[in-house]
mmCIF file of C-alpha atoms and ligand atoms in Angstrom:
data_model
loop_
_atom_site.group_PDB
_atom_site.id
_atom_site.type_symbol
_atom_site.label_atom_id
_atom_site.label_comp_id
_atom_site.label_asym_id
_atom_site.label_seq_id
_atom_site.Cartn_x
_atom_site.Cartn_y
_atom_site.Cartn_z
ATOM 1 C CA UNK M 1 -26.384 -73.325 20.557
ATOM 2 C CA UNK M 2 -24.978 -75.316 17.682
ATOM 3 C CA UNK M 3 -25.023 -72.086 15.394
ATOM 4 C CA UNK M 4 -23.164 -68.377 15.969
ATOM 5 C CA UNK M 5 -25.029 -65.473 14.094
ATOM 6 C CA UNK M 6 -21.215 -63.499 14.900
ATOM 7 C CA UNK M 7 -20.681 -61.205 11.879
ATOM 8 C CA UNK M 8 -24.153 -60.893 10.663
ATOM 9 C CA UNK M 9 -25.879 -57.350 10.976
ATOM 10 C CA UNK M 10 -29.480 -57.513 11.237
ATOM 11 C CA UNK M 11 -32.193 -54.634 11.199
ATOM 12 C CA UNK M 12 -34.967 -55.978 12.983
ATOM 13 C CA UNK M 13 -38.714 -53.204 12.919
ATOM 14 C CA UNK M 14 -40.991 -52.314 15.762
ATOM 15 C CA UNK M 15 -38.605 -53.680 18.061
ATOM 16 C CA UNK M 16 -39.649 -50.969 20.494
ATOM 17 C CA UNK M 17 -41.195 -53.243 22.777
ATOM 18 C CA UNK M 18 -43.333 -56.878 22.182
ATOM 19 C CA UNK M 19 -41.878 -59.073 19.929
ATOM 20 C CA UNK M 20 -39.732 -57.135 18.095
ATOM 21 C CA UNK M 21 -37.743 -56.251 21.505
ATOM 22 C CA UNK M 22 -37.809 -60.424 22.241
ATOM 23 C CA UNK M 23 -36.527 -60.599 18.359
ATOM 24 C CA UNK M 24 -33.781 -58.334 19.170
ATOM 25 C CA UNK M 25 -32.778 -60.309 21.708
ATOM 26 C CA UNK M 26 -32.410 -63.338 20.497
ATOM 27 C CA UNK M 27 -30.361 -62.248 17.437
ATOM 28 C CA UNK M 28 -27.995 -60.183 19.719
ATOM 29 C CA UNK M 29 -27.590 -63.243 22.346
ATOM 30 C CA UNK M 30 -26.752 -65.426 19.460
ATOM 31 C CA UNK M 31 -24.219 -62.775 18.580
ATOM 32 C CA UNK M 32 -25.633 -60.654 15.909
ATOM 33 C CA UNK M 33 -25.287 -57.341 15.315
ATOM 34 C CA UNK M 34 -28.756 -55.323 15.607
ATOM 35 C CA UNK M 35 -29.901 -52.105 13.927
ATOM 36 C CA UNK M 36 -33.601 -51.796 16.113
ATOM 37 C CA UNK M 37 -36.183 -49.660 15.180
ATOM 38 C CA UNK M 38 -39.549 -48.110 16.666
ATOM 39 C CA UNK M 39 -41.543 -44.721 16.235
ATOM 40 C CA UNK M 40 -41.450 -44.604 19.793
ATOM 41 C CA UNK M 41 -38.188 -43.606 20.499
ATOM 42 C CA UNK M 42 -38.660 -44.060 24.328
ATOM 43 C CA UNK M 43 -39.336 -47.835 23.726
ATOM 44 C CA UNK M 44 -36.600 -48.201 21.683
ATOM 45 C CA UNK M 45 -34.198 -46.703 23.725
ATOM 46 C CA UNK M 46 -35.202 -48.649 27.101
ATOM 47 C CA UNK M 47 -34.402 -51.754 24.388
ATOM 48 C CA UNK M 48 -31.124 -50.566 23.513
ATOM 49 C CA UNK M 49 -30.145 -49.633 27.249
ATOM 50 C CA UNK M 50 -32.090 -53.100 27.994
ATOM 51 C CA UNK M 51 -29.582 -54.996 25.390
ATOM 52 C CA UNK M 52 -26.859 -52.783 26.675
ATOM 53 C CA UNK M 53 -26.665 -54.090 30.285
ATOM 54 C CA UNK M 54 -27.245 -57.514 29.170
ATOM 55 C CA UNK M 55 -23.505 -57.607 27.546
ATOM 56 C CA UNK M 56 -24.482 -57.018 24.207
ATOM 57 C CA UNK M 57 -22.502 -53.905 22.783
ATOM 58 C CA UNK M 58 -23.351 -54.388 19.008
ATOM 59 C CA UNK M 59 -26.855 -53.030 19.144
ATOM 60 C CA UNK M 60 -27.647 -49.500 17.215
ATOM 61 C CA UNK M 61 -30.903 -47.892 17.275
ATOM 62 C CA UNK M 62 -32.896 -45.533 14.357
ATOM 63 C CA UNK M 63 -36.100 -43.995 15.640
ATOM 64 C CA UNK M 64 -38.837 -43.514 12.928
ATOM 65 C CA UNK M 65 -42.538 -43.982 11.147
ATOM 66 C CA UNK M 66 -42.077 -46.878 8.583
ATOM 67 C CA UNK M 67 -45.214 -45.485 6.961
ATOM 68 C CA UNK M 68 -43.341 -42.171 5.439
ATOM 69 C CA UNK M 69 -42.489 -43.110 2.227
ATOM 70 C CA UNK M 70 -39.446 -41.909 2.706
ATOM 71 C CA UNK M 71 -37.978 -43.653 5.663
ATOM 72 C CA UNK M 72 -37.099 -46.996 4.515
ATOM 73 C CA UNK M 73 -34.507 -46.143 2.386
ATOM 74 C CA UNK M 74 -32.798 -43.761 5.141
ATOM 75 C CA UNK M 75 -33.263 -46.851 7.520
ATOM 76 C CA UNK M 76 -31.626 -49.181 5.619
ATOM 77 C CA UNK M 77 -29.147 -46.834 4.294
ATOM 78 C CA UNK M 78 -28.372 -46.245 8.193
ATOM 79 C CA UNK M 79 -28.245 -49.801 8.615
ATOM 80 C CA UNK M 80 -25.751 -50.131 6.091
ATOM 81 C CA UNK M 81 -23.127 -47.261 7.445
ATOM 82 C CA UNK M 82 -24.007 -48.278 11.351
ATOM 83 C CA UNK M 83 -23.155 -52.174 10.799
ATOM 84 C CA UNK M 84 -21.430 -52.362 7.343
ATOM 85 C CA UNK M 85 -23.532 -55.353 6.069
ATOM 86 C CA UNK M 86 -26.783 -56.156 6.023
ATOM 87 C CA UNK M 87 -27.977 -60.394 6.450
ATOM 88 C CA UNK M 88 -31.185 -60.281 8.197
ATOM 89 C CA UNK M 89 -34.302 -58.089 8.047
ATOM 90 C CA UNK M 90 -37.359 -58.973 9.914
ATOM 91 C CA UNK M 91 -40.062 -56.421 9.522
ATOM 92 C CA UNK M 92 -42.240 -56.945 12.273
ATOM 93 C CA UNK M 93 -43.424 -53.547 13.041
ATOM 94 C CA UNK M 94 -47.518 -53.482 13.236
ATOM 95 C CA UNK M 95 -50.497 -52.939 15.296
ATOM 96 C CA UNK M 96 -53.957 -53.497 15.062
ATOM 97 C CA UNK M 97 -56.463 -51.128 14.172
ATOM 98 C CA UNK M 98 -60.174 -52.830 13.943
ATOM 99 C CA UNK M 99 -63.254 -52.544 12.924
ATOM 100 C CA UNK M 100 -66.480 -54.557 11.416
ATOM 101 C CA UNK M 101 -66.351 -53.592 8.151
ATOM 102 C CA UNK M 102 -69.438 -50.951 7.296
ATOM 103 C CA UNK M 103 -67.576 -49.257 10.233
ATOM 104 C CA UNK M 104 -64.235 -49.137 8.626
ATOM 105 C CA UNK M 105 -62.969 -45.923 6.798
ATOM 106 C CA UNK M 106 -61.061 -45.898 3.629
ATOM 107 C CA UNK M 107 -57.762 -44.068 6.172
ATOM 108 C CA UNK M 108 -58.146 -46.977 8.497
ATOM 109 C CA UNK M 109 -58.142 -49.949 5.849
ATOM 110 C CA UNK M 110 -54.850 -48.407 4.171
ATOM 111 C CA UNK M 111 -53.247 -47.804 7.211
ATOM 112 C CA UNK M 112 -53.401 -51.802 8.109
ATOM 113 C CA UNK M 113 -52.312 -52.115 4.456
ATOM 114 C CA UNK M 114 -49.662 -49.396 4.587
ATOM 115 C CA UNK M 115 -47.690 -50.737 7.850
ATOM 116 C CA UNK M 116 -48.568 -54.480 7.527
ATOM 117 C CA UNK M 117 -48.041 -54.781 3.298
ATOM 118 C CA UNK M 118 -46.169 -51.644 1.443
ATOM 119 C CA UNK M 119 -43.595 -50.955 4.710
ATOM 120 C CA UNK M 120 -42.024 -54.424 3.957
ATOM 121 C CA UNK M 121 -42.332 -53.811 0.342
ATOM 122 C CA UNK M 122 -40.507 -50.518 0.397
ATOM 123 C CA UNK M 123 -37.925 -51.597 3.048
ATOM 124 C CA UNK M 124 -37.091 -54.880 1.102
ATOM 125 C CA UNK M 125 -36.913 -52.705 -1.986
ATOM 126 C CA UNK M 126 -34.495 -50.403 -0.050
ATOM 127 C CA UNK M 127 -32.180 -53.235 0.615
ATOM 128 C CA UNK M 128 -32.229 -54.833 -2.959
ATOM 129 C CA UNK M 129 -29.490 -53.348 -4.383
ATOM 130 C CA UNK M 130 -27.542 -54.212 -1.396
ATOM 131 C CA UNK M 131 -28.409 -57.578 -1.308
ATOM 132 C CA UNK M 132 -28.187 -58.632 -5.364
ATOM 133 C CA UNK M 133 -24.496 -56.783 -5.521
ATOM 134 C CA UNK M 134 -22.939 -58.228 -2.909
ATOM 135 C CA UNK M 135 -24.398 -61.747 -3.936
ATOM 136 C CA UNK M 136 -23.021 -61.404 -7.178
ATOM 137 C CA UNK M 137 -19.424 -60.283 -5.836
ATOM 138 C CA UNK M 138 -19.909 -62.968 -3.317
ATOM 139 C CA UNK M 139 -20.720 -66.082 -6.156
ATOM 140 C CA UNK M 140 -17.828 -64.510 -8.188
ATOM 141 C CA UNK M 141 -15.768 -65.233 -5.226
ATOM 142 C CA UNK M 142 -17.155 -68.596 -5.118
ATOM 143 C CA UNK M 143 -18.599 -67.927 -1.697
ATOM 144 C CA UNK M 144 -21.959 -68.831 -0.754
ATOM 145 C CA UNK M 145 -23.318 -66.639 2.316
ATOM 146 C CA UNK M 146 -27.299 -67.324 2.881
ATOM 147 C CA UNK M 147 -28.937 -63.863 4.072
ATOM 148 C CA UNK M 148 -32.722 -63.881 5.536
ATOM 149 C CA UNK M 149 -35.842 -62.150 5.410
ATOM 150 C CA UNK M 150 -38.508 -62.873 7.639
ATOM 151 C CA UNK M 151 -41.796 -60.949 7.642
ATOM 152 C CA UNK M 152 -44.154 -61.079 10.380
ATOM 153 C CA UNK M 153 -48.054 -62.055 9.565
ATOM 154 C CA UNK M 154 -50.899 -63.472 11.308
ATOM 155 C CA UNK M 155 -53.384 -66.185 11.886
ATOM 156 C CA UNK M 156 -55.724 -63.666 11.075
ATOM 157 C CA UNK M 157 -54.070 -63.252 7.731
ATOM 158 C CA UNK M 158 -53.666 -67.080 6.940
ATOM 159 C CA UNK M 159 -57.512 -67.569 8.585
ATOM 160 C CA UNK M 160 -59.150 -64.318 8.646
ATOM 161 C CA UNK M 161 -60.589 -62.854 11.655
ATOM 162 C CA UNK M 162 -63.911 -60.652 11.672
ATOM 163 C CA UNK M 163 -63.065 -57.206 12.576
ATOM 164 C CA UNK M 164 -60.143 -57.626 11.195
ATOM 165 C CA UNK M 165 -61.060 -56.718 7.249
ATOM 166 C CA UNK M 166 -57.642 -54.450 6.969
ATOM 167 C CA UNK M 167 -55.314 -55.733 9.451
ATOM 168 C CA UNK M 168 -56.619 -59.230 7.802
ATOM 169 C CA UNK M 169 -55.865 -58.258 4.515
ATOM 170 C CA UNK M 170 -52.661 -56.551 5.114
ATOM 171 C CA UNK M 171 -51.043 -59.825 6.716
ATOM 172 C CA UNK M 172 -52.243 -62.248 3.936
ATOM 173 C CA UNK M 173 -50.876 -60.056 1.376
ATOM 174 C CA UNK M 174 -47.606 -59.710 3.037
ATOM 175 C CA UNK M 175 -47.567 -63.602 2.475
ATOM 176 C CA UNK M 176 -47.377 -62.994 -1.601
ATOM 177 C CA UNK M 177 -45.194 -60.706 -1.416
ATOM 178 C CA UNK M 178 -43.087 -63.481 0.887
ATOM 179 C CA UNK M 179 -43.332 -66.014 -1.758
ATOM 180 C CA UNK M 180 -42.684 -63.859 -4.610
ATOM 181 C CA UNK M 181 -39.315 -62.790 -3.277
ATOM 182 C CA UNK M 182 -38.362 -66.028 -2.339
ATOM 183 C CA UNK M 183 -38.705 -66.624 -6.255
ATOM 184 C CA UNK M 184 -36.754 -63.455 -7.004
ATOM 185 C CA UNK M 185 -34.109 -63.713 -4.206
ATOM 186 C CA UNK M 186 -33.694 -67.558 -4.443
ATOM 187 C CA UNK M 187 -30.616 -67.453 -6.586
ATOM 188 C CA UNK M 188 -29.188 -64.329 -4.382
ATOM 189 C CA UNK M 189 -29.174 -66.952 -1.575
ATOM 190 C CA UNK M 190 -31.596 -64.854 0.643
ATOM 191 C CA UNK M 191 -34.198 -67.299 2.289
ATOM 192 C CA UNK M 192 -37.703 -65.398 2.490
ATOM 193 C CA UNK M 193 -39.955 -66.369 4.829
ATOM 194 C CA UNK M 194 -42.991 -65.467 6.874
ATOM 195 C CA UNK M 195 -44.040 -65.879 10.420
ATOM 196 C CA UNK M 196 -47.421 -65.954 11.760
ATOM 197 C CA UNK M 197 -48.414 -65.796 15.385
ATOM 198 C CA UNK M 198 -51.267 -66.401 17.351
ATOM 199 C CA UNK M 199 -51.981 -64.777 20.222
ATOM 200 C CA UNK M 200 -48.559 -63.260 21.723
ATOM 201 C CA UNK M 201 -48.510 -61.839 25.204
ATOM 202 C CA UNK M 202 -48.111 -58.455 24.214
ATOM 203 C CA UNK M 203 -49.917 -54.817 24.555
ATOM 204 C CA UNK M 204 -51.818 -55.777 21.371
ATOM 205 C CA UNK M 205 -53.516 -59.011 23.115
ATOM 206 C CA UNK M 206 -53.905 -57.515 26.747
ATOM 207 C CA UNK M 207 -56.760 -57.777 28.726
ATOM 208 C CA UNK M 208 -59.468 -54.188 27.532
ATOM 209 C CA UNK M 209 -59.799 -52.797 30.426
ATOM 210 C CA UNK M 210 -61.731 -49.683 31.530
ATOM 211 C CA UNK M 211 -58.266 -48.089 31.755
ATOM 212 C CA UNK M 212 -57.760 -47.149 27.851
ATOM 213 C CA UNK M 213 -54.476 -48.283 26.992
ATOM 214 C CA UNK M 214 -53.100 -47.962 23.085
ATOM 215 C CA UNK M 215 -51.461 -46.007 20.675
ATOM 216 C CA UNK M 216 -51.820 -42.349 18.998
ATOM 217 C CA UNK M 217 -51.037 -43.127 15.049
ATOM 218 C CA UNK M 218 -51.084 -39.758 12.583
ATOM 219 C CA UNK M 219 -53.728 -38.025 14.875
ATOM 220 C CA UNK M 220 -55.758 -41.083 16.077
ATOM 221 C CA UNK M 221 -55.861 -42.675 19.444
ATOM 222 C CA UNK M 222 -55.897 -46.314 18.644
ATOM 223 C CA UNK M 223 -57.241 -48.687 21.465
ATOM 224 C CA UNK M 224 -55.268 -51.750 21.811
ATOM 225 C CA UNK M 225 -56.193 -54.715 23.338
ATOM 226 C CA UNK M 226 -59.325 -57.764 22.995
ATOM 227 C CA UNK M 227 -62.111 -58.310 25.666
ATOM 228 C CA UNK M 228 -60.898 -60.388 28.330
ATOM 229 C CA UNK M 229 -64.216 -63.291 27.320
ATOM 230 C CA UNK M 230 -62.700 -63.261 23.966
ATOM 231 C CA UNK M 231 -59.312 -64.296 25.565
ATOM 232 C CA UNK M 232 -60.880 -66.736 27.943
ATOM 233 C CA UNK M 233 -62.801 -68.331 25.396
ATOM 234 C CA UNK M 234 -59.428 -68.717 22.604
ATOM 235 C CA UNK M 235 -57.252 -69.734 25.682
ATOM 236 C CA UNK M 236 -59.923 -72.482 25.534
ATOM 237 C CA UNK M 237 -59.913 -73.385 22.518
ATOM 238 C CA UNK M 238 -55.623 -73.070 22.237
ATOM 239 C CA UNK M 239 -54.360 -77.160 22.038
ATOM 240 C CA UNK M 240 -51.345 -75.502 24.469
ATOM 241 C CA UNK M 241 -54.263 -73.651 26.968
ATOM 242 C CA UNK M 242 -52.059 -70.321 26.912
ATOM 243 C CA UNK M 243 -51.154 -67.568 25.263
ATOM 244 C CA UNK M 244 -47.677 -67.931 24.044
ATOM 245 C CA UNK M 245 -44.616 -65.088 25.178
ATOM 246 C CA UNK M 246 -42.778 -63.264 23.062
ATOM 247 C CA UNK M 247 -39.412 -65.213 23.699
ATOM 248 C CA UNK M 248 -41.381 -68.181 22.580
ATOM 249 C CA UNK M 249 -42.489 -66.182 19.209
ATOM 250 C CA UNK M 250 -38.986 -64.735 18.366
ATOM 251 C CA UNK M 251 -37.828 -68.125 18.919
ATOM 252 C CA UNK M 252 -39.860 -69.207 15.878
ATOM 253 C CA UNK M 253 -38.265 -66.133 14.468
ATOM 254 C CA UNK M 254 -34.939 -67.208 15.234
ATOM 255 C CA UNK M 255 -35.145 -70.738 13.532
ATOM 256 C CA UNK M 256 -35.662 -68.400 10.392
ATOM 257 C CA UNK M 257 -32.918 -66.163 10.461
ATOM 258 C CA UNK M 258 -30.026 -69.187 11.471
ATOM 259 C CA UNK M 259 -28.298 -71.376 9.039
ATOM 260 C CA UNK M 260 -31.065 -73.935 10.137
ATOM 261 C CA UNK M 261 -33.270 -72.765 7.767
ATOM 262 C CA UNK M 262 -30.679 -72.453 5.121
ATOM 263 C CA UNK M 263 -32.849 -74.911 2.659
ATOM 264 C CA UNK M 264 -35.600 -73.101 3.791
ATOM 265 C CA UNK M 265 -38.106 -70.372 1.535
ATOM 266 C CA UNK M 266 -41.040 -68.943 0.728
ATOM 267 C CA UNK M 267 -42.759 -70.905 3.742
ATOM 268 C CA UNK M 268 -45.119 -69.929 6.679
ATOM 269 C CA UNK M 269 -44.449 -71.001 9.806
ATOM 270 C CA UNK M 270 -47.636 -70.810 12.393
ATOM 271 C CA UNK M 271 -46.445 -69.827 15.331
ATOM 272 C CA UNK M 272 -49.621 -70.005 17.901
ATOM 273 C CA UNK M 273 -50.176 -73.097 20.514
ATOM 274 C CA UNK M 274 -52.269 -74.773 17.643
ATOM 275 C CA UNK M 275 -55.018 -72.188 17.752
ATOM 276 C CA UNK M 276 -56.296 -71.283 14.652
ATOM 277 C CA UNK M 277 -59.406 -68.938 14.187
HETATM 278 N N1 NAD V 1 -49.219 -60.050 19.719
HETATM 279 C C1 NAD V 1 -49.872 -60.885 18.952
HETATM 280 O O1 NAD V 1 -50.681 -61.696 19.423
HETATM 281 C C2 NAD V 1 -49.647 -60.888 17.461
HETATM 282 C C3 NAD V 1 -50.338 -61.840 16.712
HETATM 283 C C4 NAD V 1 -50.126 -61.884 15.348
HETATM 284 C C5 NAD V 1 -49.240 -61.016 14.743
HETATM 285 N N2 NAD V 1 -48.609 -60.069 15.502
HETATM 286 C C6 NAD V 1 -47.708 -59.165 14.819
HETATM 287 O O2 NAD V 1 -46.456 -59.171 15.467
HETATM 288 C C7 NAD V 1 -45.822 -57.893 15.251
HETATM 289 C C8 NAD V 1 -45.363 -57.336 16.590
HETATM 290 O O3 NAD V 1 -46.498 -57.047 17.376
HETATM 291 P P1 NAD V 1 -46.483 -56.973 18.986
HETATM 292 O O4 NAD V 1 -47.560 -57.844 19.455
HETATM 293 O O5 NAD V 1 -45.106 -57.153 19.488
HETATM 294 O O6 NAD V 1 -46.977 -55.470 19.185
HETATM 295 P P2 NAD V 1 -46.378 -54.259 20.068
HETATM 296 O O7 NAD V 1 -47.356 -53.181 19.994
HETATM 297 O O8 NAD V 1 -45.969 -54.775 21.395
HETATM 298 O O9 NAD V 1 -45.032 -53.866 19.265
HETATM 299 C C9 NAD V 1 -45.084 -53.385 17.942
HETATM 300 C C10 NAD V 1 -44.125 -52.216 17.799
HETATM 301 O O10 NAD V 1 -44.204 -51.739 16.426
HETATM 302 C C11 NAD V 1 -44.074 -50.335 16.470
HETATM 303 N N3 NAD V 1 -44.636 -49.722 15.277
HETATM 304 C C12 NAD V 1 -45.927 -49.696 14.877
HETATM 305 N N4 NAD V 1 -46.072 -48.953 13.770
HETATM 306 C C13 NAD V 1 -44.835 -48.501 13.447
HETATM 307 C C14 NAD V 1 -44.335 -47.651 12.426
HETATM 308 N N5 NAD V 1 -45.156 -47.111 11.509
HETATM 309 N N6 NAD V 1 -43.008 -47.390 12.380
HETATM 310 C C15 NAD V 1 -42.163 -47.894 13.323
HETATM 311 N N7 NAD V 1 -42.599 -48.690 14.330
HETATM 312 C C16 NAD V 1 -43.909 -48.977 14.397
HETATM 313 C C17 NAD V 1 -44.836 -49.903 17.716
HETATM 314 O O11 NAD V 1 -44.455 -48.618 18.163
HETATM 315 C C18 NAD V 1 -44.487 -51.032 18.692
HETATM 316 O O12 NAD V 1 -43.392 -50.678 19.539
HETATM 317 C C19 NAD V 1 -46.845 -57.019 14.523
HETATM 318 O O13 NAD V 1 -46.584 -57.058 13.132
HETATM 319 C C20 NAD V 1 -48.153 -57.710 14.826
HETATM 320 O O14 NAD V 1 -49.139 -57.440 13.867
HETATM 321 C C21 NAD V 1 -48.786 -59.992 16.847
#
């Protein structure tokens, strides 16, 4: 690898399972230290035993909703006493919650907007203080250390998607709120950037079976998935004929938290075969 991420502490959402697990990963095997996150504190902690056995010790774990207004700040504030510094953030934590829209209720529009938009906007708020202060006392010291932020959106956000109106919505506007801070962190030397994926190989993509499979979300059951036609038909239409893995989507991630991206902001970087919707 002709980069080390060795000293840098990154906090890295959702990384319960999916993507954010295959994030995790990648930042601990190129020697970062992780702060991981989920709700689902069963996920999170087969991650951390998962990261564990693989040799990588510097991995710390903080189970809880992103969506309580509160937690943010205590995550990032945990972040800060677990690992001492904080370089990288990736908010990546999400799921899909659908509907046409004259079936979509006010609750289930601002809960797309609530994880997908105002979680990275309180969480990056969280960690501004952090992050302008120890810039400053950095420059004064005629340093220069680049720190990232990469925030996780969507084709469906960059193309739309019907049935999709909130998730949709949620991952374009995370994209202004990407750009803006670029503007805003620029002369902190934080690079801000977004990812969008396709379609990842991942509970939210899987086949919908007859077997319900998803996720229970402040007193709903949420089904995840998309009809299996729907994924025949995109796997089609994808230039690369697949749907991609998650190693192959943190990877995209990865570029965007190394120092290969250091002249790098306020971009989008499609990550999804070529497929667009
Ligand atoms: N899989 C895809 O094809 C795809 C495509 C485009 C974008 N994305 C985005 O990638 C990200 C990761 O998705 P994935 O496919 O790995 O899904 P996943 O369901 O496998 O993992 C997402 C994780 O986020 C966690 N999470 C959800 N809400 C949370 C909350 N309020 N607080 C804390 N944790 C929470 C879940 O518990 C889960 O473990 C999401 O933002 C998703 O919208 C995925």
């Amino acid at each position: 690898m002709s980069f080390t991420l060795n000293g840098k502490s990154a906090l890295v959402t959702g990384s319960g399972r999916g993507i954010g697990r295959a994030i995790a990963t990648r930042l601990a095997q190129a020697g970062a230290s992780v702060m991981i996150n989920d709700l689902d504190e069963t996920a999170l902690q087969e991650t951390e035993c998962l990261l564990l056995r693989a040799g990588y010790p510097k991995v710390k774990h903080i189970a809880g909703d992103l969506t309580d207004p509160a937690f943010p700040d205590k995550l990032v504030k945990g972040t800060l006493e677990a690992l001492g510094s904080l370089d990288i953030i990736v908010n990546n934590a999400g799921y899909s919650w659908d509907n046409v829209i004259q079936k979509t209720t006010d609750e289930q529009f601002q809960a797309m907007l609530d994880i997908h938009l105002i979680t990275p906007f309180r969480l990056l708020r969280a960690a501004s203080g952090f992050i302008r202060e120890t810039a400053k006392a950095e420059t004064a010291a005629g340093k220069r250390v680049m720190r990232k932020v990469v925030n996780i959106t969507s084709i469906a956000g960059t193309d739309g998607n019907p049935g999709q109106a909130g998730y949709s919505s949620g991952k374009a506007g995370v994209i202004g709120l990407t750009r803006t801070l670029s503007k805003e962190w620029g002369r902190s030397n934080v690079n801000v950037n977004a990812v969008g994926f396709g379609l990842i190989e991942t509970r939210l993509t899987q086949a919908l079976t007859s077997e319900d499979s998803g996720m229970d979300m402040h007193g709903h059951h949420i089904r995840l998935g998309v009809q299996q036609g729907m994924l025949d038909s995109i796997k089609h239409a994808c230039p690369l004929g697949r749907l991609g893995t998650p190693e192959e989507a943190a990877g995209a991630v990865l570029f965007f938290c190394s120092p290969l991206s250091d002249y790098v902001t306020g971009e989008v970087l499609i990550c999804g075969g070529g497929y667009h919707f």
